[in-house]
Amino acid sequence: QVQLVESGGGLVQAGGSLRLSCAASGRSFSSYAVGWFRQAPEKERAFVAAVSYSGGSTFYADSVKGRFTISRDNAKKAVNLQMNSLKPEDTSVYYCAATPHWSPSLLSASGQYAYWGQGTQVTVSS
């Protein structure tokens, strides 16, 4: 089992940057792939990015490709999401989630993730 806590959200102007962090506790963190999802008011939770167990493979939603970078440090039990060139449409609550299964065809499905954090708000002003 793994527990996840997100941090780093806030208010930023369009074009700015934020770095979200997901701190994990529990055993065998390196046995979990980790994803970031986001949910805007009255919208469904949407996949943002995912990273494999070792960090060697990453996967992004088309909407953030080239702007966001996901990375992980298993020694620190942390996953980061560097968000650059932010747009107002990036405004959402951002969640990190963990899954023991690395399957590129399924990583964008929230149902694949067994563990979730509480979320951190990101607001991008125009």
Tab-separated table of N, CA, C and O in Angstrom:
chain	number	residue	atom	x	y	z
A	1	GLN	N	0.851	-1.191	0.000
A	1	GLN	CA	0.000	0.000	0.000
A	1	GLN	C	0.887	1.241	0.000
A	1	GLN	O	1.992	1.228	0.539
A	2	VAL	N	0.396	2.326	-0.604
A	2	VAL	CA	1.157	3.566	-0.673
A	2	VAL	C	0.214	4.734	-0.410
A	2	VAL	O	-0.938	4.717	-0.827
A	3	GLN	N	0.715	5.715	0.311
A	3	GLN	CA	-0.038	6.941	0.571
A	3	GLN	C	0.615	8.076	-0.223
A	3	GLN	O	1.841	8.154	-0.310
A	4	LEU	N	-0.209	8.963	-0.755
A	4	LEU	CA	0.273	10.026	-1.631
A	4	LEU	C	-0.204	11.388	-1.151
A	4	LEU	O	-1.380	11.539	-0.774
A	5	VAL	N	0.686	12.377	-1.188
A	5	VAL	CA	0.341	13.745	-0.800
A	5	VAL	C	0.912	14.702	-1.847
A	5	VAL	O	2.127	14.730	-2.066
A	6	GLU	N	0.037	15.485	-2.448
A	6	GLU	CA	0.456	16.455	-3.451
A	6	GLU	C	0.764	17.805	-2.815
A	6	GLU	O	0.192	18.161	-1.777
A	7	SER	N	1.634	18.560	-3.464
A	7	SER	CA	1.937	19.930	-3.031
A	7	SER	C	2.412	20.721	-4.236
A	7	SER	O	2.704	20.147	-5.293
A	8	GLY	N	2.487	22.033	-4.070
A	8	GLY	CA	3.044	22.883	-5.110
A	8	GLY	C	2.041	23.641	-5.947
A	8	GLY	O	2.432	24.429	-6.812
A	9	GLY	N	0.762	23.431	-5.706
A	9	GLY	CA	-0.229	24.161	-6.464
A	9	GLY	C	-0.261	25.628	-6.065
A	9	GLY	O	0.366	26.049	-5.091
A	10	GLY	N	-1.001	26.407	-6.831
A	10	GLY	CA	-1.118	27.822	-6.520
A	10	GLY	C	-1.713	28.591	-7.673
A	10	GLY	O	-2.271	28.020	-8.611
A	11	LEU	N	-1.571	29.908	-7.593
A	11	LEU	CA	-2.084	30.824	-8.612
A	11	LEU	C	-0.906	31.352	-9.431
A	11	LEU	O	0.092	31.803	-8.866
A	12	VAL	N	-1.035	31.286	-10.747
A	12	VAL	CA	0.027	31.743	-11.633
A	12	VAL	C	-0.599	32.384	-12.856
A	12	VAL	O	-1.720	32.042	-13.249
A	13	GLN	N	0.105	33.330	-13.443
A	13	GLN	CA	-0.390	33.960	-14.664
A	13	GLN	C	-0.134	33.062	-15.864
A	13	GLN	O	0.791	32.230	-15.869
A	14	ALA	N	-0.938	33.249	-16.887
A	14	ALA	CA	-0.744	32.502	-18.131
A	14	ALA	C	0.678	32.712	-18.645
A	14	ALA	O	1.212	33.817	-18.598
A	15	GLY	N	1.277	31.617	-19.105
A	15	GLY	CA	2.661	31.654	-19.559
A	15	GLY	C	3.665	31.317	-18.479
A	15	GLY	O	4.845	31.102	-18.769
A	16	GLY	N	3.198	31.267	-17.242
A	16	GLY	CA	4.087	30.978	-16.123
A	16	GLY	C	4.292	29.493	-15.913
A	16	GLY	O	3.835	28.659	-16.704
A	17	SER	N	4.976	29.175	-14.817
A	17	SER	CA	5.338	27.787	-14.505
A	17	SER	C	5.006	27.450	-13.062
A	17	SER	O	5.002	28.319	-12.194
A	18	LEU	N	4.749	26.177	-12.836
A	18	LEU	CA	4.590	25.619	-11.497
A	18	LEU	C	5.202	24.229	-11.486
A	18	LEU	O	5.227	23.552	-12.524
A	19	ARG	N	5.633	23.826	-10.309
A	19	ARG	CA	6.177	22.481	-10.136
A	19	ARG	C	5.379	21.787	-9.043
A	19	ARG	O	5.415	22.208	-7.880
A	20	LEU	N	4.652	20.757	-9.421
A	20	LEU	CA	3.892	19.968	-8.458
A	20	LEU	C	4.740	18.802	-7.980
A	20	LEU	O	5.508	18.225	-8.753
A	21	SER	N	4.561	18.462	-6.729
A	21	SER	CA	5.252	17.313	-6.159
A	21	SER	C	4.247	16.352	-5.557
A	21	SER	O	3.211	16.760	-5.039
A	22	CYS	N	4.591	15.084	-5.635
A	22	CYS	CA	3.777	14.024	-5.053
A	22	CYS	C	4.701	13.215	-4.160
A	22	CYS	O	5.623	12.553	-4.656
A	23	ALA	N	4.479	13.307	-2.852
A	23	ALA	CA	5.301	12.588	-1.885
A	23	ALA	C	4.600	11.302	-1.479
A	23	ALA	O	3.414	11.322	-1.144
A	24	ALA	N	5.343	10.212	-1.525
A	24	ALA	CA	4.765	8.907	-1.220
A	24	ALA	C	5.324	8.352	0.073
A	24	ALA	O	6.472	8.620	0.449
A	25	SER	N	4.502	7.611	0.755
A	25	SER	CA	4.954	6.854	1.922
A	25	SER	C	4.423	5.442	1.796
A	25	SER	O	3.458	5.197	1.088
A	26	GLY	N	5.068	4.535	2.476
A	26	GLY	CA	4.694	3.144	2.354
A	26	GLY	C	5.817	2.355	1.714
A	26	GLY	O	6.863	2.898	1.355
A	27	ARG	N	5.574	1.113	1.541
A	27	ARG	CA	6.614	0.222	1.057
A	27	ARG	C	6.605	0.105	-0.463
A	27	ARG	O	5.592	0.293	-1.097
A	28	SER	N	7.762	-0.210	-1.018
A	28	SER	CA	7.886	-0.591	-2.421
A	28	SER	C	7.372	0.463	-3.383
A	28	SER	O	6.682	0.136	-4.361
A	29	PHE	N	7.703	1.711	-3.137
A	29	PHE	CA	7.250	2.786	-4.032
A	29	PHE	C	7.705	2.538	-5.455
A	29	PHE	O	6.987	2.830	-6.411
A	30	SER	N	8.881	1.973	-5.621
A	30	SER	CA	9.412	1.728	-6.970
A	30	SER	C	8.660	0.625	-7.708
A	30	SER	O	8.916	0.391	-8.885
A	31	SER	N	7.729	-0.025	-7.050
A	31	SER	CA	6.889	-1.042	-7.686
A	31	SER	C	5.610	-0.466	-8.266
A	31	SER	O	4.766	-1.218	-8.763
A	32	TYR	N	5.461	0.844	-8.187
A	32	TYR	CA	4.255	1.504	-8.676
A	32	TYR	C	4.586	2.487	-9.795
A	32	TYR	O	5.510	3.294	-9.667
A	33	ALA	N	3.817	2.425	-10.850
A	33	ALA	CA	3.805	3.519	-11.813
A	33	ALA	C	2.958	4.639	-11.226
A	33	ALA	O	2.021	4.378	-10.453
A	34	VAL	N	3.270	5.864	-11.584
A	34	VAL	CA	2.558	7.006	-11.004
A	34	VAL	C	2.034	7.895	-12.125
A	34	VAL	O	2.723	8.156	-13.115
A	35	GLY	N	0.828	8.337	-11.946
A	35	GLY	CA	0.214	9.235	-12.917
A	35	GLY	C	-0.273	10.508	-12.262
A	35	GLY	O	-0.496	10.561	-11.048
A	36	TRP	N	-0.410	11.527	-13.080
A	36	TRP	CA	-1.072	12.781	-12.677
A	36	TRP	C	-2.368	12.907	-13.471
A	36	TRP	O	-2.385	12.670	-14.682
A	37	PHE	N	-3.406	13.293	-12.772
A	37	PHE	CA	-4.703	13.567	-13.370
A	37	PHE	C	-5.142	14.954	-12.922
A	37	PHE	O	-4.622	15.509	-11.959
A	38	ARG	N	-6.126	15.498	-13.612
A	38	ARG	CA	-6.670	16.786	-13.200
A	38	ARG	C	-8.174	16.792	-13.406
A	38	ARG	O	-8.700	16.086	-14.257
A	39	GLN	N	-8.833	17.607	-12.606
A	39	GLN	CA	-10.282	17.711	-12.695
A	39	GLN	C	-10.700	19.149	-12.481
A	39	GLN	O	-10.453	19.720	-11.411
A	40	ALA	N	-11.321	19.714	-13.496
A	40	ALA	CA	-11.874	21.060	-13.424
A	40	ALA	C	-13.326	20.965	-12.957
A	40	ALA	O	-13.947	19.898	-13.080
A	41	PRO	N	-13.874	22.058	-12.431
A	41	PRO	CA	-15.261	22.034	-11.960
A	41	PRO	C	-16.229	21.546	-13.038
A	41	PRO	O	-16.135	21.964	-14.193
A	42	GLU	N	-17.084	20.642	-12.661
A	42	GLU	CA	-18.129	20.096	-13.531
A	42	GLU	C	-17.572	19.351	-14.741
A	42	GLU	O	-18.284	19.167	-15.739
A	43	LYS	N	-16.330	18.915	-14.651
A	43	LYS	CA	-15.733	18.121	-15.714
A	43	LYS	C	-15.222	16.809	-15.138
A	43	LYS	O	-14.962	16.686	-13.945
A	44	GLU	N	-15.062	15.825	-16.013
A	44	GLU	CA	-14.538	14.535	-15.579
A	44	GLU	C	-13.038	14.630	-15.329
A	44	GLU	O	-12.337	15.478	-15.891
A	45	ARG	N	-12.559	13.729	-14.487
A	45	ARG	CA	-11.123	13.670	-14.208
A	45	ARG	C	-10.392	13.245	-15.480
A	45	ARG	O	-10.797	12.292	-16.146
A	46	ALA	N	-9.321	13.949	-15.801
A	46	ALA	CA	-8.618	13.724	-17.061
A	46	ALA	C	-7.159	13.375	-16.815
A	46	ALA	O	-6.508	13.943	-15.924
A	47	PHE	N	-6.650	12.478	-17.613
A	47	PHE	CA	-5.248	12.069	-17.531
A	47	PHE	C	-4.339	13.209	-17.990
A	47	PHE	O	-4.654	13.908	-18.954
A	48	VAL	N	-3.202	13.349	-17.287
A	48	VAL	CA	-2.224	14.366	-17.649
A	48	VAL	C	-0.908	13.712	-18.084
A	48	VAL	O	-0.405	13.979	-19.166
A	49	ALA	N	-0.356	12.879	-17.202
A	49	ALA	CA	0.956	12.288	-17.497
A	49	ALA	C	1.163	11.079	-16.592
A	49	ALA	O	0.522	10.957	-15.548
A	50	ALA	N	2.086	10.197	-17.003
A	50	ALA	CA	2.423	9.035	-16.182
A	50	ALA	C	3.899	8.705	-16.362
A	50	ALA	O	4.499	9.023	-17.394
A	51	VAL	N	4.450	8.057	-15.342
A	51	VAL	CA	5.860	7.664	-15.364
A	51	VAL	C	5.964	6.224	-14.873
A	51	VAL	O	5.246	5.808	-13.967
A	52	SER	N	6.877	5.484	-15.490
A	52	SER	CA	7.035	4.071	-15.161
A	52	SER	C	7.766	3.890	-13.841
A	52	SER	O	8.180	4.844	-13.204
A	53	TYR	N	7.930	2.640	-13.442
A	53	TYR	CA	8.502	2.316	-12.142
A	53	TYR	C	9.857	2.976	-11.910
A	53	TYR	O	10.112	3.525	-10.843
A	54	SER	N	10.725	2.933	-12.918
A	54	SER	CA	12.074	3.455	-12.759
A	54	SER	C	12.212	4.893	-13.232
A	54	SER	O	13.234	5.534	-13.001
A	55	GLY	N	11.188	5.373	-13.909
A	55	GLY	CA	11.250	6.713	-14.491
A	55	GLY	C	11.746	6.716	-15.916
A	55	GLY	O	11.847	7.771	-16.536
A	56	GLY	N	12.038	5.550	-16.450
A	56	GLY	CA	12.600	5.485	-17.787
A	56	GLY	C	11.605	5.710	-18.908
A	56	GLY	O	11.999	6.032	-20.037
A	57	SER	N	10.335	5.544	-18.609
A	57	SER	CA	9.297	5.752	-19.619
A	57	SER	C	8.264	6.730	-19.107
A	57	SER	O	7.869	6.663	-17.940
A	58	THR	N	7.846	7.613	-19.995
A	58	THR	CA	6.836	8.594	-19.638
A	58	THR	C	5.764	8.649	-20.716
A	58	THR	O	5.991	8.246	-21.862
A	59	PHE	N	4.636	9.177	-20.348
A	59	PHE	CA	3.469	9.192	-21.238
A	59	PHE	C	2.687	10.442	-20.913
A	59	PHE	O	2.458	10.740	-19.744
A	60	TYR	N	2.242	11.189	-21.965
A	60	TYR	CA	1.568	12.472	-21.754
A	60	TYR	C	0.277	12.559	-22.547
A	60	TYR	O	0.164	12.016	-23.644
A	61	ALA	N	-0.657	13.301	-21.990
A	61	ALA	CA	-1.828	13.676	-22.767
A	61	ALA	C	-1.394	14.666	-23.838
A	61	ALA	O	-0.475	15.468	-23.641
A	62	ASP	N	-2.082	14.638	-24.974
A	62	ASP	CA	-1.713	15.529	-26.070
A	62	ASP	C	-1.785	17.000	-25.659
A	62	ASP	O	-1.012	17.826	-26.140
A	63	SER	N	-2.702	17.311	-24.771
A	63	SER	CA	-2.929	18.703	-24.382
A	63	SER	C	-1.765	19.302	-23.598
A	63	SER	O	-1.659	20.527	-23.488
A	64	VAL	N	-0.894	18.458	-23.041
A	64	VAL	CA	0.212	18.981	-22.234
A	64	VAL	C	1.573	18.620	-22.816
A	64	VAL	O	2.607	19.067	-22.288
A	65	LYS	N	1.598	17.838	-23.864
A	65	LYS	CA	2.852	17.379	-24.449
A	65	LYS	C	3.691	18.586	-24.889
A	65	LYS	O	3.191	19.509	-25.535
A	66	GLY	N	4.966	18.581	-24.500
A	66	GLY	CA	5.848	19.683	-24.832
A	66	GLY	C	5.837	20.804	-23.814
A	66	GLY	O	6.709	21.684	-23.852
A	67	ARG	N	4.869	20.806	-22.901
A	67	ARG	CA	4.789	21.850	-21.865
A	67	ARG	C	5.035	21.283	-20.468
A	67	ARG	O	5.598	21.964	-19.604
A	68	PHE	N	4.580	20.059	-20.231
A	68	PHE	CA	4.709	19.431	-18.912
A	68	PHE	C	5.762	18.326	-18.972
A	68	PHE	O	5.920	17.652	-19.996
A	69	THR	N	6.450	18.132	-17.848
A	69	THR	CA	7.429	17.056	-17.735
A	69	THR	C	7.238	16.337	-16.409
A	69	THR	O	7.238	16.970	-15.352
A	70	ILE	N	7.069	15.024	-16.485
A	70	ILE	CA	6.932	14.211	-15.289
A	70	ILE	C	8.263	13.514	-15.016
A	70	ILE	O	8.962	13.077	-15.944
A	71	SER	N	8.611	13.416	-13.734
A	71	SER	CA	9.844	12.744	-13.350
A	71	SER	C	9.650	12.144	-11.969
A	71	SER	O	8.727	12.522	-11.249
A	72	ARG	N	10.539	11.218	-11.611
A	72	ARG	CA	10.425	10.616	-10.286
A	72	ARG	C	11.814	10.367	-9.704
A	72	ARG	O	12.792	10.208	-10.425
A	73	ASP	N	11.849	10.333	-8.379
A	73	ASP	CA	13.062	10.023	-7.626
A	73	ASP	C	12.668	8.959	-6.611
A	73	ASP	O	12.075	9.263	-5.571
A	74	ASN	N	12.980	7.712	-6.922
A	74	ASN	CA	12.547	6.626	-6.040
A	74	ASN	C	13.249	6.663	-4.682
A	74	ASN	O	12.675	6.222	-3.688
A	75	ALA	N	14.453	7.168	-4.644
A	75	ALA	CA	15.155	7.266	-3.368
A	75	ALA	C	14.436	8.222	-2.417
A	75	ALA	O	14.411	8.015	-1.205
A	76	LYS	N	13.836	9.256	-2.978
A	76	LYS	CA	13.087	10.226	-2.175
A	76	LYS	C	11.600	9.929	-2.148
A	76	LYS	O	10.839	10.659	-1.512
A	77	LYS	N	11.190	8.890	-2.864
A	77	LYS	CA	9.765	8.526	-2.948
A	77	LYS	C	8.936	9.723	-3.402
A	77	LYS	O	7.948	10.106	-2.752
A	78	ALA	N	9.335	10.300	-4.501
A	78	ALA	CA	8.664	11.504	-4.981
A	78	ALA	C	8.511	11.466	-6.490
A	78	ALA	O	9.354	10.922	-7.211
A	79	VAL	N	7.416	12.055	-6.935
A	79	VAL	CA	7.167	12.261	-8.359
A	79	VAL	C	6.850	13.731	-8.565
A	79	VAL	O	6.060	14.297	-7.814
A	80	ASN	N	7.465	14.337	-9.557
A	80	ASN	CA	7.257	15.752	-9.828
A	80	ASN	C	6.596	15.954	-11.181
A	80	ASN	O	6.767	15.141	-12.095
A	81	LEU	N	5.871	17.045	-11.279
A	81	LEU	CA	5.275	17.458	-12.549
A	81	LEU	C	5.646	18.916	-12.776
A	81	LEU	O	5.114	19.802	-12.111
A	82	GLN	N	6.578	19.133	-13.687
A	82	GLN	CA	6.981	20.488	-14.048
A	82	GLN	C	6.043	20.992	-15.135
A	82	GLN	O	5.942	20.368	-16.197
A	83	MET	N	5.371	22.091	-14.861
A	83	MET	CA	4.378	22.624	-15.787
A	83	MET	C	4.843	23.992	-16.275
A	83	MET	O	4.957	24.927	-15.478
A	84	ASN	N	5.107	24.101	-17.557
A	84	ASN	CA	5.548	25.349	-18.168
A	84	ASN	C	4.512	25.851	-19.160
A	84	ASN	O	3.631	25.102	-19.583
A	85	SER	N	4.636	27.097	-19.530
A	85	SER	CA	3.729	27.708	-20.519
A	85	SER	C	2.279	27.432	-20.150
A	85	SER	O	1.476	27.010	-21.001
A	86	LEU	N	1.940	27.678	-18.919
A	86	LEU	CA	0.597	27.360	-18.443
A	86	LEU	C	-0.458	28.226	-19.109
A	86	LEU	O	-0.222	29.401	-19.449
A	87	LYS	N	-1.625	27.620	-19.286
A	87	LYS	CA	-2.755	28.274	-19.939
A	87	LYS	C	-3.940	28.286	-18.966
A	87	LYS	O	-4.023	27.424	-18.079
A	88	PRO	N	-4.869	29.216	-19.147
A	88	PRO	CA	-6.045	29.228	-18.271
A	88	PRO	C	-6.783	27.885	-18.268
A	88	PRO	O	-7.330	27.489	-17.231
A	89	GLU	N	-6.774	27.198	-19.372
A	89	GLU	CA	-7.476	25.899	-19.434
A	89	GLU	C	-6.764	24.803	-18.647
A	89	GLU	O	-7.287	23.694	-18.504
A	90	ASP	N	-5.576	25.072	-18.123
A	90	ASP	CA	-4.899	24.127	-17.234
A	90	ASP	C	-5.416	24.222	-15.804
A	90	ASP	O	-5.044	23.405	-14.953
A	91	THR	N	-6.253	25.207	-15.536
A	91	THR	CA	-6.807	25.370	-14.200
A	91	THR	C	-7.613	24.138	-13.799
A	91	THR	O	-8.547	23.738	-14.496
A	92	SER	N	-7.234	23.526	-12.704
A	92	SER	CA	-7.869	22.300	-12.232
A	92	SER	C	-7.335	21.952	-10.854
A	92	SER	O	-6.329	22.526	-10.402
A	93	VAL	N	-7.952	20.979	-10.242
A	93	VAL	CA	-7.330	20.285	-9.119
A	93	VAL	C	-6.510	19.144	-9.708
A	93	VAL	O	-7.016	18.368	-10.523
A	94	TYR	N	-5.255	19.065	-9.297
A	94	TYR	CA	-4.344	18.053	-9.818
A	94	TYR	C	-4.133	16.959	-8.771
A	94	TYR	O	-3.872	17.254	-7.597
A	95	TYR	N	-4.249	15.718	-9.217
A	95	TYR	CA	-4.107	14.556	-8.346
A	95	TYR	C	-2.969	13.666	-8.839
A	95	TYR	O	-2.832	13.460	-10.050
A	96	CYS	N	-2.218	13.113	-7.919
A	96	CYS	CA	-1.308	12.040	-8.298
A	96	CYS	C	-1.927	10.719	-7.857
A	96	CYS	O	-2.719	10.663	-6.908
A	97	ALA	N	-1.566	9.669	-8.579
A	97	ALA	CA	-2.148	8.360	-8.339
A	97	ALA	C	-1.113	7.291	-8.655
A	97	ALA	O	-0.227	7.506	-9.483
A	98	ALA	N	-1.252	6.154	-8.009
A	98	ALA	CA	-0.282	5.074	-8.180
A	98	ALA	C	-0.969	3.782	-8.591
A	98	ALA	O	-2.081	3.480	-8.114
A	99	THR	N	-0.298	3.042	-9.452
A	99	THR	CA	-0.791	1.754	-9.902
A	99	THR	C	0.361	0.757	-9.973
A	99	THR	O	1.464	1.123	-10.388
A	100	PRO	N	0.110	-0.483	-9.602
A	100	PRO	CA	1.173	-1.488	-9.723
A	100	PRO	C	1.360	-1.981	-11.152
A	100	PRO	O	2.266	-2.758	-11.434
A	101	HIS	N	0.525	-1.525	-12.071
A	101	HIS	CA	0.550	-2.018	-13.438
A	101	HIS	C	1.041	-0.945	-14.396
A	101	HIS	O	0.501	0.156	-14.438
A	102	TRP	N	2.056	-1.267	-15.174
A	102	TRP	CA	2.520	-0.350	-16.225
A	102	TRP	C	2.064	-0.923	-17.561
A	102	TRP	O	2.625	-1.863	-18.074
A	103	SER	N	1.016	-0.303	-18.080
A	103	SER	CA	0.477	-0.718	-19.377
A	103	SER	C	0.161	0.548	-20.152
A	103	SER	O	-0.843	1.208	-19.869
A	104	PRO	N	1.003	0.925	-21.106
A	104	PRO	CA	0.811	2.195	-21.813
A	104	PRO	C	-0.588	2.378	-22.389
A	104	PRO	O	-1.085	3.503	-22.448
A	105	SER	N	-1.226	1.299	-22.764
A	105	SER	CA	-2.560	1.434	-23.343
A	105	SER	C	-3.623	1.733	-22.301
A	105	SER	O	-4.738	2.127	-22.644
A	106	LEU	N	-3.287	1.551	-21.029
A	106	LEU	CA	-4.275	1.727	-19.956
A	106	LEU	C	-3.926	2.844	-18.992
A	106	LEU	O	-4.727	3.149	-18.112
A	107	LEU	N	-2.773	3.467	-19.164
A	107	LEU	CA	-2.322	4.443	-18.178
A	107	LEU	C	-3.221	5.661	-18.058
A	107	LEU	O	-3.221	6.322	-17.024
A	108	SER	N	-3.942	5.977	-19.100
A	108	SER	CA	-4.799	7.156	-19.064
A	108	SER	C	-6.143	6.895	-18.392
A	108	SER	O	-6.939	7.817	-18.239
A	109	ALA	N	-6.374	5.666	-17.994
A	109	ALA	CA	-7.652	5.299	-17.372
A	109	ALA	C	-7.540	5.414	-15.863
A	109	ALA	O	-6.768	4.690	-15.238
A	110	SER	N	-8.321	6.296	-15.281
A	110	SER	CA	-8.227	6.515	-13.834
A	110	SER	C	-8.559	5.252	-13.043
A	110	SER	O	-8.041	5.063	-11.937
A	111	GLY	N	-9.368	4.385	-13.606
A	111	GLY	CA	-9.737	3.161	-12.916
A	111	GLY	C	-8.583	2.200	-12.703
A	111	GLY	O	-8.690	1.261	-11.907
A	112	GLN	N	-7.462	2.430	-13.413
A	112	GLN	CA	-6.295	1.572	-13.262
A	112	GLN	C	-5.499	1.879	-12.005
A	112	GLN	O	-4.638	1.106	-11.613
A	113	TYR	N	-5.782	3.014	-11.395
A	113	TYR	CA	-4.981	3.493	-10.280
A	113	TYR	C	-5.673	3.161	-8.963
A	113	TYR	O	-6.843	3.510	-8.759
A	114	ALA	N	-4.921	2.517	-8.081
A	114	ALA	CA	-5.508	2.059	-6.823
A	114	ALA	C	-5.400	3.087	-5.707
A	114	ALA	O	-6.195	3.069	-4.769
A	115	TYR	N	-4.402	3.959	-5.798
A	115	TYR	CA	-4.132	4.894	-4.711
A	115	TYR	C	-4.107	6.315	-5.249
A	115	TYR	O	-3.526	6.583	-6.297
A	116	TRP	N	-4.715	7.223	-4.471
A	116	TRP	CA	-4.850	8.616	-4.894
A	116	TRP	C	-4.489	9.554	-3.756
A	116	TRP	O	-4.735	9.258	-2.584
A	117	GLY	N	-3.947	10.711	-4.149
A	117	GLY	CA	-3.765	11.776	-3.185
A	117	GLY	C	-5.019	12.622	-3.075
A	117	GLY	O	-6.025	12.346	-3.741
A	118	GLN	N	-4.948	13.665	-2.242
A	118	GLN	CA	-6.107	14.525	-1.992
A	118	GLN	C	-6.229	15.643	-3.012
A	118	GLN	O	-7.279	16.282	-3.093
A	119	GLY	N	-5.180	15.902	-3.763
A	119	GLY	CA	-5.251	16.914	-4.795
A	119	GLY	C	-4.671	18.250	-4.371
A	119	GLY	O	-4.621	18.577	-3.180
A	120	THR	N	-4.232	19.024	-5.363
A	120	THR	CA	-3.734	20.373	-5.128
A	120	THR	C	-4.268	21.273	-6.237
A	120	THR	O	-4.300	20.890	-7.410
A	121	GLN	N	-4.739	22.466	-5.844
A	121	GLN	CA	-5.386	23.368	-6.796
A	121	GLN	C	-4.342	24.149	-7.593
A	121	GLN	O	-3.409	24.733	-7.024
A	122	VAL	N	-4.538	24.171	-8.897
A	122	VAL	CA	-3.741	25.003	-9.790
A	122	VAL	C	-4.690	25.955	-10.500
A	122	VAL	O	-5.666	25.519	-11.130
A	123	THR	N	-4.418	27.247	-10.392
A	123	THR	CA	-5.246	28.259	-11.034
A	123	THR	C	-4.356	29.122	-11.918
A	123	THR	O	-3.369	29.688	-11.443
A	124	VAL	N	-4.721	29.211	-13.195
A	124	VAL	CA	-3.948	29.992	-14.157
A	124	VAL	C	-4.818	31.160	-14.605
A	124	VAL	O	-5.884	30.952	-15.194
A	125	SER	N	-4.375	32.364	-14.329
A	125	SER	CA	-5.141	33.548	-14.692
A	125	SER	C	-4.706	34.058	-16.063
A	125	SER	O	-3.551	33.937	-16.458
A	126	SER	N	-5.665	34.640	-16.767
A	126	SER	CA	-5.384	35.139	-18.128
A	126	SER	C	-4.893	36.570	-18.094
A	126	SER	O	-4.931	37.242	-17.092
